[in-house]
PDB file of C-alpha atoms in Angstrom:
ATOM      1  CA  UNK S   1     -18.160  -3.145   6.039  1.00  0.00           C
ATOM      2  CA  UNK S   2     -18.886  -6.592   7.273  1.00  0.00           C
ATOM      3  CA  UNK S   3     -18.954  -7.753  10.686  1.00  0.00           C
ATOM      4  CA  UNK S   4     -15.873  -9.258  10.246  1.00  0.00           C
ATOM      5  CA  UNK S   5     -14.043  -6.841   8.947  1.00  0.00           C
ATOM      6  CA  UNK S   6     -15.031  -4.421  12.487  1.00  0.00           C
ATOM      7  CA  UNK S   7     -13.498  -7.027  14.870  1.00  0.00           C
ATOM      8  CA  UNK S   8     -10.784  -7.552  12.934  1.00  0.00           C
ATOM      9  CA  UNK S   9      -7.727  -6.300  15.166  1.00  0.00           C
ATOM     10  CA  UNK S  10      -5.084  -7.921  13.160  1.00  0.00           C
ATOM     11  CA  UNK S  11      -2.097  -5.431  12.811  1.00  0.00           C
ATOM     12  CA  UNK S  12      -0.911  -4.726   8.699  1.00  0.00           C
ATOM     13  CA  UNK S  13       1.881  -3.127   7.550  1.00  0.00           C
ATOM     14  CA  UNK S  14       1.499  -0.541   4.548  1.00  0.00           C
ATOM     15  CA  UNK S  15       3.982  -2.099   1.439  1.00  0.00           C
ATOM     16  CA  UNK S  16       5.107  -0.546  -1.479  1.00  0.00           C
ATOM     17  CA  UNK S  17       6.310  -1.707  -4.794  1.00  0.00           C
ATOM     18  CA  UNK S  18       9.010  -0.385  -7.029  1.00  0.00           C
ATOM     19  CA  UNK S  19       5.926   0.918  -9.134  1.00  0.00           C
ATOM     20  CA  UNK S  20       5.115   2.944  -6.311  1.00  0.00           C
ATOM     21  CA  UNK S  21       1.790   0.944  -5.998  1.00  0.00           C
ATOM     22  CA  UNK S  22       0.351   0.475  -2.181  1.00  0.00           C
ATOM     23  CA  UNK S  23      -1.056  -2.748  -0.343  1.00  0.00           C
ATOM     24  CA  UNK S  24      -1.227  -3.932   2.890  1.00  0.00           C
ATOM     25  CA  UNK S  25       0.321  -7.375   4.284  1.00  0.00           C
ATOM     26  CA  UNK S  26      -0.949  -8.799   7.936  1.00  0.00           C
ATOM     27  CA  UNK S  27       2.187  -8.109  10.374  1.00  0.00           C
ATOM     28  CA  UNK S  28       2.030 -11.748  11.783  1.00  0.00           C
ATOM     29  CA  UNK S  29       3.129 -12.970   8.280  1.00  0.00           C
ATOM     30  CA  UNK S  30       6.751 -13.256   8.887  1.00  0.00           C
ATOM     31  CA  UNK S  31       8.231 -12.208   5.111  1.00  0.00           C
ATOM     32  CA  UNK S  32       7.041  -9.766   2.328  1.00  0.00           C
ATOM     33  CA  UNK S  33       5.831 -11.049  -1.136  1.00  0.00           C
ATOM     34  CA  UNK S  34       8.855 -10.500  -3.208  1.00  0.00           C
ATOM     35  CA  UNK S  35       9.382  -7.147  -4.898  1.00  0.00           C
ATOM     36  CA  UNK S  36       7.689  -5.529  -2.029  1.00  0.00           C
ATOM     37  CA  UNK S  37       8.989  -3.292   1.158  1.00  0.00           C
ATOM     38  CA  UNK S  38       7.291  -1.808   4.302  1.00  0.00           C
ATOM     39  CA  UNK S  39       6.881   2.414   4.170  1.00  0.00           C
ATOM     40  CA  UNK S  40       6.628   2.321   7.997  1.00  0.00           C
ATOM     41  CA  UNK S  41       3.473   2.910   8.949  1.00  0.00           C
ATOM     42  CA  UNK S  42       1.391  -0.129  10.712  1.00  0.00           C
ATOM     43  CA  UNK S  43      -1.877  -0.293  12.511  1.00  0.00           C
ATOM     44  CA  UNK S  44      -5.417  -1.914  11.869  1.00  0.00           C
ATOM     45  CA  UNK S  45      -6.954  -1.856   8.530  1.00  0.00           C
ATOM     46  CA  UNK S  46      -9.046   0.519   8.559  1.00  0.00           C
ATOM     47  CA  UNK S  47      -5.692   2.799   9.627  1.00  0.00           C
ATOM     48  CA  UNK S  48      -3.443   1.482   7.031  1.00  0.00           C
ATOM     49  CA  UNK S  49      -6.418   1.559   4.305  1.00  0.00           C
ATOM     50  CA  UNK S  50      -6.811   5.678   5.303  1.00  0.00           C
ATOM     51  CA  UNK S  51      -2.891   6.278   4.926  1.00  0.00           C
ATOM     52  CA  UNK S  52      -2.537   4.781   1.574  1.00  0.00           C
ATOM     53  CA  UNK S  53      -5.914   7.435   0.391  1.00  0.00           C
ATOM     54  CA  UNK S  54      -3.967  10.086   1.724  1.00  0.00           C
ATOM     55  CA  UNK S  55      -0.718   9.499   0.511  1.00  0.00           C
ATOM     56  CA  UNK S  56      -1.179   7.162  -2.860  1.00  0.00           C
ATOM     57  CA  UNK S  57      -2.313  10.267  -5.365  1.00  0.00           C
ATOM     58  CA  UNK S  58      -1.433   8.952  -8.573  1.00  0.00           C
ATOM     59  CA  UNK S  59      -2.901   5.477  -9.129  1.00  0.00           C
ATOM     60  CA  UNK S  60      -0.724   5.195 -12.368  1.00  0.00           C
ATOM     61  CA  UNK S  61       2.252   2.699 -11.823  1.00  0.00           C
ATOM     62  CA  UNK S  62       5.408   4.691 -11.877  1.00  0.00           C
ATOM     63  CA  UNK S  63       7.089   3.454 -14.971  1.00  0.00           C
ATOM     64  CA  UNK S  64       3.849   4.783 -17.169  1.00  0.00           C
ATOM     65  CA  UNK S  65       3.869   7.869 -15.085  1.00  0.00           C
ATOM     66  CA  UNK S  66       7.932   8.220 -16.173  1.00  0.00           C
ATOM     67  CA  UNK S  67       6.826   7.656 -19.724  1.00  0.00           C
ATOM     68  CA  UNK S  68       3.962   9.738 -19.795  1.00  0.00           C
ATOM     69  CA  UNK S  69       6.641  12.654 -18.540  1.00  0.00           C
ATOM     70  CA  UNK S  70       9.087  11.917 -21.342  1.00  0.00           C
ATOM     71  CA  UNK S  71       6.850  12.132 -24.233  1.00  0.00           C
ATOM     72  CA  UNK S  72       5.178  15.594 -23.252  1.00  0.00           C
ATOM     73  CA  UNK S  73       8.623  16.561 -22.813  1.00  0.00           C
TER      74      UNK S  73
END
């Protein structure tokens, strides 16, 4: 981790996409990229970067996740 990255205090947001893929976006910024919606949880990056490992399992976008389902089935 670079210096810079340890004194950064900027607050992010955790986003989600309708692919169910994660990212962060700085708080200051005052609108989401389109396609793209806050899950709630904010704090530094470091914070937001340990959320997303817990909760983003499944690195597979969600529409090759759906079709992967339908063909076993």
């Amino acid at each position: 981790m670079s210096n810079n990255e340890q004194n950064d205090e900027t607050i992010y947001l955790v986003v989600v996409n309708h692919e169910e893929q994660y990212s962060i976006w700085p708080k200051w910024k005052q609108e989401l990229p389109l396609g793209w919606k806050s899950v709630g949880k904010e704090g530094i990056k470091t914070e937001c970067l340990a959320y997303i490992e817990e909760v983003w399992t499944d690195m597979r976008p969600l529409s090759l996740r759906k079709a992967m389902q339908e063909s076993s089935n």
